[in-house]
Amino acid sequence: MSKLIHLQPLFHNKIWGGRRLEREYGYQIPAGPVGECWAISAHPAGDCPVLNDEYAGMTLSQLWDEHPELFGGTAGEKGSAPGGDRFPLLIKIIDADGDLSIQVHPDDAYAAEHENGSLGKRECWYVLDCNEGTTIVVGQRASGREEFAQMVEEGRWGELLNEMPIHKGDFFQIDAGTVHAIKAGTLILETQQSSDVTYRVYDYDRVGDNGKKRELHLAQSLDVIDYAAKAPESGAVTAPEVDGVTELEANETYTVERIRVKGSKTLAQPWPFMCLSVIEGAGTIAGEPVEKGAHVVAPCGCGDLELTGDMTLIASHL
Ligand code: ZN
C-alpha cells in the first residue's frame, strides 16, 4: 500500500496556453492550447481523481470529506481537518504561450461576501522556465482607486503596471489585491488557495474563438486592489539554502519550500499534509519512483520521508 496519495492531474484549455505540458512533462493533454495542469486540486472546477487502489473512484474532495484523518483531522468527523471545510491548496503548472490577462484576486472576506462563499486567492509562482527576455507583471503604481481608474481609462498601462524581467528559478508571492500577469514564454509552478475567483483588469483587447472579448471586471478590481502594497523589484530568491531546503514563502495560508536532493535526504513531515511536486530530475519518495512532473500528497502521520535520487521539488503545507 502506498504511503503517498497519488492524483490524476486535470488539464484546462486556455486561449493563451501551449503544448509544453505534453512536450516537456509527458502529460496526456487534450487537443488545442492547454494553459493549466491542475496537479493537486479538490476545487469543483477540477477535482483530481485519486489513483490509490484503496481509494479508487474517489476524488480529492471526497477523500478530504471521508478521510479527514489523512489531512490532520479525526476519522469519521467530516470537516475536522485543519484548513477549513475543503482541501485548502491548489497546485498548478501554467504554460503561458501567450500573455495572461492583467488580473487581481480578492481576499477571503471579499470573496466570501461577493462570490458565494468562495475562498479568496493568494498565490505564488516558481518560475520553472522562461524564454530569454520574458517579463512578468507584479504590482502597480497608482496611489489610489481614482488614479488607477483614470490610468486604465487613458490606457497608460506602461506607467501603471510594474513589469520586470524574469529568470528560471525566480519566485513571486502574489497576495490578494496584487495586480499581476504572467506573460508569454513562461512556465510556472503555482501554489495557491483553492479558489478560482479572478477579476480581469485588462485583456489586451483580445478576442476568443467566438469572436468576442473576454469579460472584464474593473469595478470589482478597483474594490480589491491593495494600493498601498509595495511592488517587488525582482523575483530573485535570496533566502539561504539549508541542507538542500530553501524557504520561498511562509504566511498564514501556506509555506512553500524548494528541496534539492542529491543522493539521499530525510524530510520530516510533521504537518497535517504536505504537497510535493518534482520539477526536475528523478528519484524516489518513500521508496516510490518519481520523476519530473510527478505530484503527490504526503498524508498526516506518514512519518519522515526518505528522498533519493537527483531531483528538485517544490513542497507546500499549511
Ligand atoms: Zn492570478
XYZ file of N, CA and C in Angstrom, residues 2-262:
783
model
N 0.511 2.201 -0.815
C 1.316 3.411 -0.932
C 1.187 4.304 0.293
N 2.326 4.836 0.704
C 2.352 5.782 1.812
C 1.835 7.147 1.351
N 1.924 7.374 0.040
C 1.605 8.685 -0.540
C 0.258 8.646 -1.233
N -0.359 9.821 -1.383
C -1.605 9.922 -2.136
C -1.248 10.384 -3.546
N -1.671 9.573 -4.523
C -1.397 9.892 -5.929
C -2.673 10.385 -6.591
N -2.542 11.403 -7.426
C -3.706 12.026 -8.053
C -3.541 12.072 -9.569
N -4.678 12.095 -10.231
C -4.692 12.233 -11.688
C -4.767 13.728 -12.019
N -3.749 14.298 -12.667
C -3.831 15.723 -12.994
C -4.948 16.005 -14.002
N -5.490 17.206 -13.927
C -6.543 17.624 -14.858
C -6.040 18.840 -15.643
N -6.527 18.964 -16.878
C -5.982 19.998 -17.768
C -7.068 20.949 -18.237
N -6.667 22.205 -18.415
C -7.620 23.225 -18.835
C -7.118 23.935 -20.092
N -7.955 23.934 -21.121
C -7.647 24.706 -22.325
C -7.780 26.194 -22.008
N -6.832 26.969 -22.503
C -6.868 28.430 -22.313
C -6.419 29.074 -23.616
N -6.965 30.254 -23.920
C -6.597 30.888 -25.196
C -5.111 31.227 -25.244
N -4.506 31.398 -24.069
C -3.088 31.765 -24.020
C -2.176 30.547 -23.800
N -2.751 29.335 -23.786
C -1.974 28.131 -23.448
C -1.121 27.621 -24.601
N -0.336 26.572 -24.331
C 0.548 25.995 -25.337
C 0.529 24.476 -25.276
N 1.648 23.830 -25.630
C 1.753 22.368 -25.667
C 2.924 21.854 -24.828
N 3.512 22.714 -24.026
C 4.711 22.281 -23.286
C 4.396 21.217 -22.244
N 3.168 21.205 -21.746
C 2.817 20.220 -20.706
C 2.907 18.806 -21.271
N 2.660 18.683 -22.554
C 2.820 17.384 -23.223
C 4.283 17.159 -23.596
N 4.873 18.163 -24.210
C 6.228 18.061 -24.755
C 7.273 17.857 -23.659
N 7.166 18.616 -22.597
C 8.245 18.600 -21.596
C 7.902 17.805 -20.338
N 6.622 17.543 -20.126
C 6.232 16.808 -18.913
C 5.615 15.453 -19.212
N 5.368 15.208 -20.519
C 4.846 13.896 -20.902
C 3.409 13.654 -20.489
N 2.699 14.698 -20.095
C 1.295 14.508 -19.731
C 0.470 14.262 -20.988
N -0.582 13.465 -20.815
C -1.549 13.295 -21.903
C -2.555 14.421 -21.785
N -2.500 15.350 -22.721
C -3.349 16.542 -22.596
C -4.327 16.621 -23.760
N -5.424 17.336 -23.566
C -6.397 17.477 -24.652
C -5.817 18.283 -25.818
N -6.503 18.234 -26.956
C -6.058 18.975 -28.141
C -6.179 20.475 -27.896
N -5.456 21.232 -28.684
C -5.569 22.688 -28.615
C -4.641 23.290 -27.593
N -4.742 24.581 -27.396
C -3.853 25.245 -26.437
C -4.242 24.921 -24.995
N -3.316 24.303 -24.268
C -3.584 23.923 -22.874
C -2.741 24.818 -21.973
N -3.404 25.541 -21.102
C -2.707 26.516 -20.267
C -2.392 26.016 -18.877
N -3.230 25.109 -18.345
C -3.065 24.763 -16.940
C -3.183 23.267 -16.683
N -2.264 22.766 -15.883
C -2.350 21.427 -15.307
C -2.720 21.620 -13.848
N -3.888 21.142 -13.453
C -4.280 21.182 -12.033
C -3.810 19.863 -11.439
N -2.665 19.909 -10.783
C -1.972 18.690 -10.380
C -2.449 18.170 -9.032
N -2.686 19.083 -8.095
C -3.237 18.706 -6.783
C -4.382 19.669 -6.524
N -5.602 19.197 -6.722
C -6.749 20.088 -6.633
C -7.992 19.339 -6.184
N -8.737 19.983 -5.286
C -10.052 19.466 -4.901
C -11.119 20.504 -5.240
N -10.749 21.455 -6.069
C -11.692 22.517 -6.436
C -12.780 21.949 -7.356
N -14.037 22.412 -7.200
C -15.117 21.890 -8.058
C -14.851 22.066 -9.553
N -14.069 23.051 -9.931
C -13.772 23.244 -11.358
C -12.681 22.298 -11.853
N -12.182 21.415 -10.962
C -11.142 20.469 -11.350
C -10.742 19.668 -10.132
N -11.515 18.634 -9.846
C -11.352 17.837 -8.625
C -10.600 16.552 -9.010
N -9.340 16.458 -8.648
C -8.489 15.373 -9.147
C -8.934 13.998 -8.642
N -9.088 13.015 -9.547
C -9.320 11.639 -9.117
C -8.118 11.093 -8.343
N -8.406 10.307 -7.301
C -7.353 9.670 -6.500
C -6.998 8.342 -7.164
N -5.701 8.067 -7.313
C -5.270 6.872 -8.042
C -4.973 5.683 -7.140
N -4.816 5.900 -5.832
C -4.503 4.789 -4.924
C -5.627 3.746 -4.953
N -5.231 2.472 -5.005
C -6.220 1.378 -5.088
C -7.279 1.459 -4.003
N -6.818 1.712 -2.749
C -7.771 1.662 -1.633
C -8.789 2.806 -1.668
N -8.493 3.828 -2.451
C -9.444 4.958 -2.558
C -9.945 5.107 -3.995
N -9.834 4.046 -4.779
C -10.206 4.106 -6.200
C -11.628 4.616 -6.357
N -11.823 5.473 -7.345
C -13.147 6.005 -7.626
C -13.456 7.281 -6.873
N -12.568 7.659 -5.950
C -12.810 8.893 -5.201
C -12.026 10.047 -5.819
N -12.512 11.250 -5.554
C -11.743 12.440 -5.923
C -11.096 12.998 -4.655
N -10.209 13.967 -4.833
C -9.530 14.531 -3.663
C -10.523 15.175 -2.699
N -11.579 15.815 -3.225
C -12.553 16.446 -2.308
C -13.305 15.380 -1.502
N -13.586 14.232 -2.130
C -14.253 13.146 -1.394
C -13.329 12.558 -0.339
N -12.058 12.411 -0.706
C -11.088 11.884 0.262
C -10.985 12.835 1.461
N -10.962 14.134 1.179
C -10.920 15.161 2.231
C -12.129 15.033 3.158
N -13.314 14.821 2.559
C -14.541 14.727 3.362
C -14.623 13.406 4.136
N -14.233 12.310 3.485
C -14.483 10.993 4.084
C -13.314 10.453 4.900
N -12.121 10.972 4.637
C -10.948 10.525 5.400
C -10.168 11.723 5.940
N -10.805 12.516 6.814
C -10.108 13.698 7.345
C -8.828 13.340 8.091
N -8.754 12.083 8.580
C -7.547 11.682 9.323
C -6.293 11.724 8.436
N -6.470 11.639 7.122
C -5.315 11.709 6.221
C -4.742 13.125 6.153
N -5.541 14.102 6.611
C -5.161 15.506 6.475
C -5.094 16.207 7.841
N -4.927 15.416 8.879
C -4.755 16.009 10.205
C -6.032 16.131 11.008
N -7.140 15.621 10.496
C -8.404 15.661 11.225
C -8.659 14.352 11.962
N -9.889 14.195 12.441
C -10.276 12.998 13.187
C -11.105 12.095 12.289
N -10.782 10.787 12.291
C -11.517 9.833 11.447
C -13.005 9.929 11.730
N -13.795 9.956 10.670
C -15.244 9.967 10.832
C -15.849 11.334 11.104
N -14.997 12.334 11.347
C -15.525 13.683 11.616
C -15.261 14.597 10.432
N -16.232 14.651 9.552
C -16.129 15.467 8.347
C -15.845 16.926 8.713
N -14.903 17.518 8.004
C -14.598 18.934 8.245
C -13.654 19.163 9.413
N -13.105 18.078 9.978
C -12.252 18.245 11.157
C -10.786 18.525 10.813
N -10.412 18.373 9.542
C -9.010 18.607 9.181
C -8.710 20.102 9.192
N -7.498 20.477 9.612
C -7.139 21.897 9.616
C -7.193 22.457 8.190
N -7.571 23.708 8.070
C -7.598 24.318 6.734
C -9.002 24.619 6.277
N -10.007 24.160 7.030
C -11.366 24.543 6.673
C -12.190 23.412 6.131
N -13.285 23.755 5.457
C -14.240 22.744 5.009
C -13.849 22.120 3.682
N -12.727 22.565 3.100
C -12.298 21.976 1.818
C -10.778 21.922 1.770
N -10.254 21.026 0.960
C -8.802 20.954 0.781
C -8.342 22.345 0.356
N -7.474 22.984 1.169
C -7.307 24.434 1.014
C -6.323 24.899 -0.062
N -5.509 23.984 -0.580
C -4.483 24.407 -1.541
C -4.787 23.885 -2.945
N -4.147 24.476 -3.916
C -4.291 24.024 -5.304
C -2.918 24.210 -5.952
N -2.400 23.126 -6.517
C -1.077 23.187 -7.140
C -1.253 23.039 -8.645
N -0.713 23.996 -9.383
C -0.873 24.020 -10.840
C 0.471 24.159 -11.527
N 0.543 23.678 -12.769
C 1.612 24.135 -13.664
C 0.940 24.952 -14.752
N 1.474 26.123 -15.010
C 0.911 27.030 -16.006
C 1.867 27.155 -17.181
N 1.367 26.871 -18.378
C 2.149 27.053 -19.607
C 1.570 28.248 -20.356
N 2.265 29.373 -20.263
C 1.786 30.589 -20.930
C 2.512 30.749 -22.259
N 1.827 30.375 -23.335
C 2.380 30.573 -24.672
C 2.050 31.992 -25.143
N 0.951 32.518 -24.605
C 0.577 33.924 -24.830
C 0.506 34.633 -23.484
N 0.154 35.902 -23.524
C 0.050 36.679 -22.283
C -1.247 36.363 -21.552
N -1.172 36.175 -20.245
C -2.401 36.096 -19.442
C -2.924 37.508 -19.209
N -4.221 37.608 -18.950
C -4.808 38.922 -18.704
C -4.182 39.574 -17.479
N -4.248 40.917 -17.448
C -3.873 41.659 -16.243
C -5.014 41.443 -15.254
N -4.700 40.877 -14.090
C -5.761 40.450 -13.181
C -5.429 40.699 -11.719
N -6.437 40.502 -10.897
C -6.260 40.647 -9.453
C -7.277 39.716 -8.782
N -6.928 39.207 -7.601
C -7.832 38.315 -6.871
C -8.265 38.961 -5.559
N -9.478 38.642 -5.111
C -9.962 39.170 -3.837
C -9.379 38.395 -2.652
N -9.490 38.960 -1.471
C -9.118 38.211 -0.262
C -10.327 37.377 0.205
N -10.122 36.607 1.270
C -11.181 35.699 1.741
C -12.474 36.446 2.081
N -12.342 37.596 2.748
C -13.532 38.316 3.208
C -14.356 38.813 2.019
N -13.689 39.394 1.024
C -14.405 39.926 -0.148
C -15.025 38.788 -0.957
N -14.266 37.704 -1.123
C -14.777 36.566 -1.901
C -15.975 35.923 -1.200
N -15.887 35.796 0.133
C -16.994 35.178 0.872
C -18.273 35.980 0.669
N -18.140 37.314 0.666
C -19.317 38.170 0.552
C -19.829 38.267 -0.891
N -18.918 38.363 -1.859
C -19.339 38.656 -3.239
C -19.284 37.457 -4.185
N -18.694 36.347 -3.752
C -18.507 35.210 -4.663
C -19.024 33.915 -4.025
N -20.219 33.969 -3.474
C -20.885 32.765 -2.956
C -20.051 31.965 -1.966
N -19.386 32.657 -1.070
C -18.663 31.932 -0.026
C -17.355 31.309 -0.486
N -16.897 31.696 -1.684
C -15.620 31.166 -2.174
C -14.473 31.659 -1.294
N -13.356 30.948 -1.345
C -12.131 31.452 -0.737
C -11.594 32.581 -1.612
N -10.846 33.479 -1.000
C -10.061 34.435 -1.766
C -8.883 33.706 -2.368
N -8.019 34.461 -3.031
C -6.916 33.772 -3.675
C -5.603 34.497 -3.451
N -4.782 33.790 -2.722
C -3.402 34.192 -2.545
C -2.633 33.140 -3.321
N -1.650 33.547 -4.083
C -0.937 32.572 -4.902
C 0.539 32.910 -4.930
N 1.342 31.950 -5.362
C 2.757 32.240 -5.565
C 3.269 31.433 -6.737
N 4.309 31.967 -7.354
C 4.823 31.384 -8.587
C 6.294 31.027 -8.457
N 6.622 29.824 -8.847
C 8.020 29.442 -9.011
C 8.252 29.292 -10.510
N 9.202 30.041 -11.045
C 9.425 30.037 -12.498
C 10.218 28.780 -12.877
N 9.547 27.847 -13.546
C 10.181 26.587 -13.956
C 11.079 26.820 -15.161
N 10.636 27.706 -16.028
C 11.398 28.014 -17.229
C 10.794 29.249 -17.863
N 11.610 29.976 -18.620
C 11.055 31.107 -19.375
C 11.967 31.414 -20.548
N 11.381 32.023 -21.554
C 12.162 32.437 -22.720
C 13.043 33.617 -22.350
N 14.119 33.766 -23.108
C 15.005 34.921 -22.975
C 14.168 36.207 -23.106
N 14.346 37.145 -22.207
C 13.682 38.445 -22.331
C 12.239 38.471 -21.856
N 11.753 37.358 -21.309
C 10.364 37.335 -20.825
C 10.215 38.207 -19.574
N 9.060 38.829 -19.480
C 8.783 39.684 -18.321
C 7.566 39.163 -17.567
N 7.284 39.800 -16.437
C 6.125 39.441 -15.636
C 5.585 40.734 -15.019
N 4.294 40.760 -14.745
C 3.708 41.935 -14.086
C 3.337 41.553 -12.662
N 3.929 42.254 -11.694
C 3.544 42.084 -10.290
C 3.512 43.467 -9.646
N 2.325 43.922 -9.326
C 2.195 45.206 -8.646
C 1.861 46.343 -9.603
N 1.491 47.458 -9.028
C 1.076 48.608 -9.837
C 1.490 49.900 -9.123
N 1.346 51.032 -9.831
C 1.918 52.282 -9.299
C 0.903 53.377 -8.976
N -0.382 53.130 -9.166
C -1.356 54.179 -8.831
C -1.440 54.332 -7.316
N -1.684 55.554 -6.859
C -1.693 55.793 -5.418
C -3.047 55.446 -4.795
N -4.080 55.322 -5.628
C -5.400 55.007 -5.080
C -6.368 54.664 -6.190
N -7.573 54.387 -5.775
C -8.624 53.929 -6.674
C -8.860 54.872 -7.869
N -8.969 56.180 -7.580
C -9.286 57.115 -8.659
C -8.170 57.208 -9.682
N -6.948 57.267 -9.179
C -5.814 57.361 -10.097
C -5.718 56.083 -10.948
N -5.965 54.941 -10.314
C -5.915 53.676 -11.055
C -6.955 53.695 -12.177
N -8.187 54.075 -11.822
C -9.268 54.097 -12.807
C -8.940 55.046 -13.959
N -8.339 56.178 -13.627
C -8.003 57.154 -14.656
C -6.917 56.631 -15.590
N -5.904 55.992 -15.032
C -4.817 55.465 -15.868
C -5.324 54.345 -16.776
N -6.278 53.546 -16.276
C -6.878 52.498 -17.107
C -7.657 53.149 -18.259
N -8.462 54.128 -17.892
C -9.272 54.867 -18.859
C -8.402 55.426 -19.989
N -7.227 55.927 -19.608
C -6.351 56.566 -20.593
C -5.382 55.573 -21.230
N -5.470 54.298 -20.827
C -4.618 53.261 -21.421
C -3.145 53.420 -21.105
N -2.823 53.988 -19.927
C -1.405 54.229 -19.578
C -0.825 52.994 -18.891
N -0.887 51.856 -19.562
C -0.508 50.581 -18.939
C 0.957 50.524 -18.558
N 1.811 51.071 -19.426
C 3.256 51.031 -19.161
C 3.622 51.739 -17.867
N 2.959 52.856 -17.628
C 3.190 53.631 -16.405
C 2.570 52.945 -15.182
N 1.405 52.388 -15.406
C 0.614 51.842 -14.292
C 1.190 50.542 -13.737
N 1.622 49.653 -14.636
C 1.974 48.294 -14.203
C 3.454 48.150 -13.904
N 3.761 47.413 -12.852
C 5.154 47.111 -12.509
C 5.562 45.825 -13.227
N 6.314 46.002 -14.315
C 6.704 44.860 -15.153
C 8.209 44.695 -15.067
N 8.663 43.458 -14.916
C 10.107 43.230 -14.758
C 10.520 41.940 -15.443
N 11.815 41.842 -15.797
C 12.302 40.603 -16.426
C 12.269 39.439 -15.435
N 12.086 38.223 -15.933
C 12.142 37.059 -15.046
C 13.176 36.049 -15.540
N 13.532 35.161 -14.645
C 14.537 34.136 -14.922
C 14.085 32.829 -14.299
N 14.579 31.741 -14.874
C 14.323 30.413 -14.310
C 14.737 30.415 -12.828
N 13.866 29.889 -11.968
C 14.199 29.829 -10.541
C 13.737 31.037 -9.746
N 13.165 32.053 -10.416
C 12.610 33.195 -9.678
C 11.359 32.762 -8.925
N 11.001 33.534 -7.910
C 9.813 33.230 -7.112
C 9.072 34.522 -6.798
N 7.758 34.494 -6.940
C 6.937 35.677 -6.657
C 5.766 35.292 -5.764
N 5.616 36.000 -4.665
C 4.433 35.852 -3.823
C 3.410 36.892 -4.269
N 2.174 36.453 -4.566
C 1.125 37.360 -5.036
C -0.007 37.336 -4.006
N -0.012 38.337 -3.158
C -1.102 38.405 -2.181
C -2.382 38.861 -2.861
N -3.511 38.571 -2.243
C -4.785 39.102 -2.731
C -4.630 40.619 -2.853
N -5.218 41.190 -3.913
C -5.132 42.638 -4.095
C -3.948 43.099 -4.913
N -3.073 42.156 -5.307
C -1.899 42.500 -6.122
C -2.225 42.320 -7.600
N -2.099 43.379 -8.377
C -2.314 43.298 -9.825
C -1.171 42.479 -10.425
N -1.493 41.520 -11.301
C -0.435 40.665 -11.832
C -0.785 40.078 -13.184
N 0.241 39.661 -13.903
C 0.031 38.943 -15.160
C 1.265 38.142 -15.504
N 1.042 36.889 -15.877
C 2.103 36.048 -16.416
C 2.139 36.322 -17.914
N 3.349 36.486 -18.463
C 3.461 36.861 -19.871
C 3.960 35.679 -20.708
N 3.806 35.829 -22.011
C 4.137 34.756 -22.954
C 5.555 34.225 -22.752
N 5.705 32.913 -22.851
C 7.023 32.295 -22.776
C 7.408 31.880 -21.368
N 6.420 31.689 -20.515
C 6.693 31.382 -19.105
C 6.046 30.057 -18.701
N 6.802 29.246 -17.996
C 6.283 28.010 -17.410
C 6.445 28.142 -15.898
N 5.327 27.995 -15.199
C 5.332 28.323 -13.765
C 4.683 27.219 -12.945
N 5.217 26.951 -11.765
C 4.508 26.112 -10.804
C 3.828 27.058 -9.824
N 2.525 26.954 -9.750
C 1.757 27.860 -8.884
C 1.230 27.093 -7.684
N 1.451 27.664 -6.505
C 0.834 27.173 -5.269
C -0.158 28.246 -4.856
N -1.405 27.871 -4.661
C -2.416 28.884 -4.381
C -3.490 28.357 -3.442
N -4.293 29.267 -2.948
C -5.502 28.861 -2.229
C -6.447 28.223 -3.234
N -7.261 27.296 -2.762
C -8.178 26.601 -3.661
C -9.347 27.513 -4.018
N -9.113 28.333 -5.024
C -10.106 29.330 -5.437
C -9.935 29.573 -6.917
N -11.001 29.973 -7.556
C -10.933 30.238 -8.991
C -11.496 31.625 -9.293
N -11.442 32.517 -8.300
C -12.033 33.843 -8.490
C -10.977 34.817 -9.011
N -11.153 35.240 -10.254
C -10.210 36.147 -10.905
C -10.963 37.351 -11.442
N -10.469 38.530 -11.145
C -11.031 39.745 -11.738
C -10.067 40.255 -12.807
N -10.558 40.307 -14.035
C -9.712 40.780 -15.136
C -9.774 42.299 -15.229
N -8.585 42.897 -15.220
C -8.478 44.353 -15.346
C -8.365 44.724 -16.819
N -7.611 43.923 -17.563
C -7.325 44.244 -18.967
C -6.939 42.952 -19.675
N -7.422 42.785 -20.892
C -7.127 41.553 -21.639
C -6.551 41.870 -23.020
N -5.891 43.007 -23.127
C -5.202 43.412 -24.370
C -6.163 43.497 -25.566
N -7.454 43.663 -25.284
C -8.482 43.739 -26.345
C -8.490 42.494 -27.242
N -8.081 41.364 -26.688
C -8.084 40.114 -27.466
C -9.499 39.603 -27.668
N -9.708 38.895 -28.800
C -10.985 38.202 -28.990
C -10.736 36.703 -29.016
N -11.682 35.947 -28.470
C -11.577 34.489 -28.427
C -12.070 33.858 -29.721
N -12.160 32.523 -29.727
C -12.625 31.789 -30.911
C -14.035 32.213 -31.314
N -14.817 32.635 -30.325
C -16.199 33.042 -30.610
C -16.276 34.474 -31.123
N -15.110 35.107 -31.361
C -15.100 36.468 -31.883
C -15.375 37.524 -30.829
N -15.478 37.087 -29.579
C -15.809 38.042 -28.511
C -14.637 38.248 -27.570
N -14.627 39.416 -26.962
C -13.631 39.669 -25.913
C -14.082 38.987 -24.630
N -13.137 38.571 -23.804
C -13.499 38.004 -22.503
C -13.945 39.142 -21.589
N -14.786 38.777 -20.653
C -15.359 39.769 -19.753
C -14.284 40.416 -18.875
N -14.414 41.704 -18.643
C -13.539 42.388 -17.686
C -14.328 42.658 -16.409
N -13.598 42.881 -15.309
C -14.250 43.102 -14.012
C -13.599 44.292 -13.325
N -13.684 45.448 -13.974
C -12.948 46.607 -13.462
C -13.484 47.085 -12.108
N -14.821 47.074 -11.962
C -15.395 47.572 -10.699
C -14.909 46.736 -9.516
N -14.981 45.397 -9.663
C -14.504 44.526 -8.574
C -13.001 44.704 -8.364
N -12.271 44.851 -9.476
C -10.819 45.035 -9.360
C -10.505 46.273 -8.530
N -11.194 47.380 -8.847
C -10.946 48.623 -8.105
C -11.247 48.442 -6.616
N -12.235 47.614 -6.303
C -12.572 47.317 -4.901
C -11.453 46.583 -4.174
N -10.837 45.640 -4.848
C -9.950 44.716 -4.113
C -8.461 45.043 -4.215
N -8.065 45.936 -5.149
C -6.629 46.234 -5.302
C -6.070 46.852 -4.016
N -4.919 46.358 -3.614
C -4.214 46.894 -2.451
C -3.278 47.991 -2.964
N -3.736 49.244 -2.878
C -2.982 50.351 -3.468
C -1.721 50.678 -2.690
N -1.660 50.229 -1.456
C -0.506 50.557 -0.613
C 0.627 49.534 -0.735
N 0.322 48.376 -1.327
C 1.342 47.314 -1.387
C 2.541 47.774 -2.209
N 3.718 47.395 -1.763
C 4.945 47.768 -2.463
C 5.254 46.719 -3.527
N 5.498 47.183 -4.743
C 5.768 46.247 -5.839
C 7.211 45.746 -5.751
N 7.437 44.468 -6.030
C 8.808 43.938 -5.954
C 9.666 44.422 -7.123
N 10.983 44.378 -6.916
C 11.898 44.784 -7.991
C 12.370 43.596 -8.804
N 12.372 42.413 -8.192
C 12.750 41.207 -8.935
C 12.229 39.988 -8.191
N 12.345 38.835 -8.852
C 11.885 37.609 -8.222
C 13.038 36.743 -7.741
N 14.242 37.332 -7.699
C 15.409 36.544 -7.305
C 15.225 36.009 -5.883
N 15.545 34.742 -5.705
C 15.407 34.118 -4.379
C 16.648 34.451 -3.556
N 16.439 35.086 -2.397
C 17.581 35.475 -1.571
C 17.683 34.637 -0.293
N 16.636 33.868 0.005
C 16.665 33.040 1.219
C 17.791 32.009 1.105
N 18.446 31.697 2.223
C 19.550 30.727 2.181
C 19.043 29.289 1.980
N 19.876 28.477 1.355
C 19.553 27.055 1.239
C 20.207 26.336 2.412
N 19.397 25.658 3.199
C 19.909 24.959 4.376
C 19.653 23.469 4.202
N 20.726 22.694 4.080
C 20.602 21.253 3.904
C 19.651 20.918 2.739
N 19.804 21.673 1.651
C 19.004 21.402 0.452
C 17.641 22.059 0.436
N 17.247 22.707 1.557
C 15.892 23.286 1.628
C 15.956 24.815 1.648
N 15.198 25.442 0.762
C 15.090 26.897 0.717
C 13.643 27.283 0.969
N 13.413 28.068 2.012
C 12.042 28.528 2.257
C 11.744 29.691 1.323
N 10.769 29.497 0.425
C 10.438 30.524 -0.555
C 9.407 31.499 -0.002
N 8.497 30.999 0.816
C 7.432 31.847 1.361
C 6.819 31.161 2.572
N 6.474 31.964 3.551
C 5.714 31.439 4.693
C 4.737 32.522 5.109
N 3.469 32.237 5.051
C 2.451 33.189 5.502
C 1.354 32.387 6.195
N 0.271 33.039 6.597
C -0.747 32.321 7.376
C -1.533 31.311 6.535
N -1.388 31.371 5.211
C -2.105 30.431 4.353
C -1.269 29.209 3.991
N -0.011 29.440 3.670
C 0.833 28.313 3.254
C 2.315 28.628 3.448
N 3.083 27.565 3.487
C 4.543 27.659 3.439
C 4.986 26.907 2.187
N 5.909 27.494 1.444
C 6.386 26.865 0.208
C 7.914 26.783 0.267
N 8.431 25.600 -0.045
C 9.875 25.381 0.006
C 10.362 24.733 -1.284
N 11.614 25.017 -1.618
C 12.279 24.271 -2.693
C 13.233 23.282 -2.037
N 13.182 22.051 -2.497
C 14.005 20.994 -1.902
C 14.877 20.362 -2.984
N 16.182 20.391 -2.751
C 17.090 19.752 -3.697
C 17.600 18.445 -3.077
N 17.555 17.395 -3.885
C 18.028 16.091 -3.427
C 19.185 15.655 -4.323
N 20.296 15.314 -3.700
C 21.421 14.720 -4.438
C 21.888 13.554 -3.605
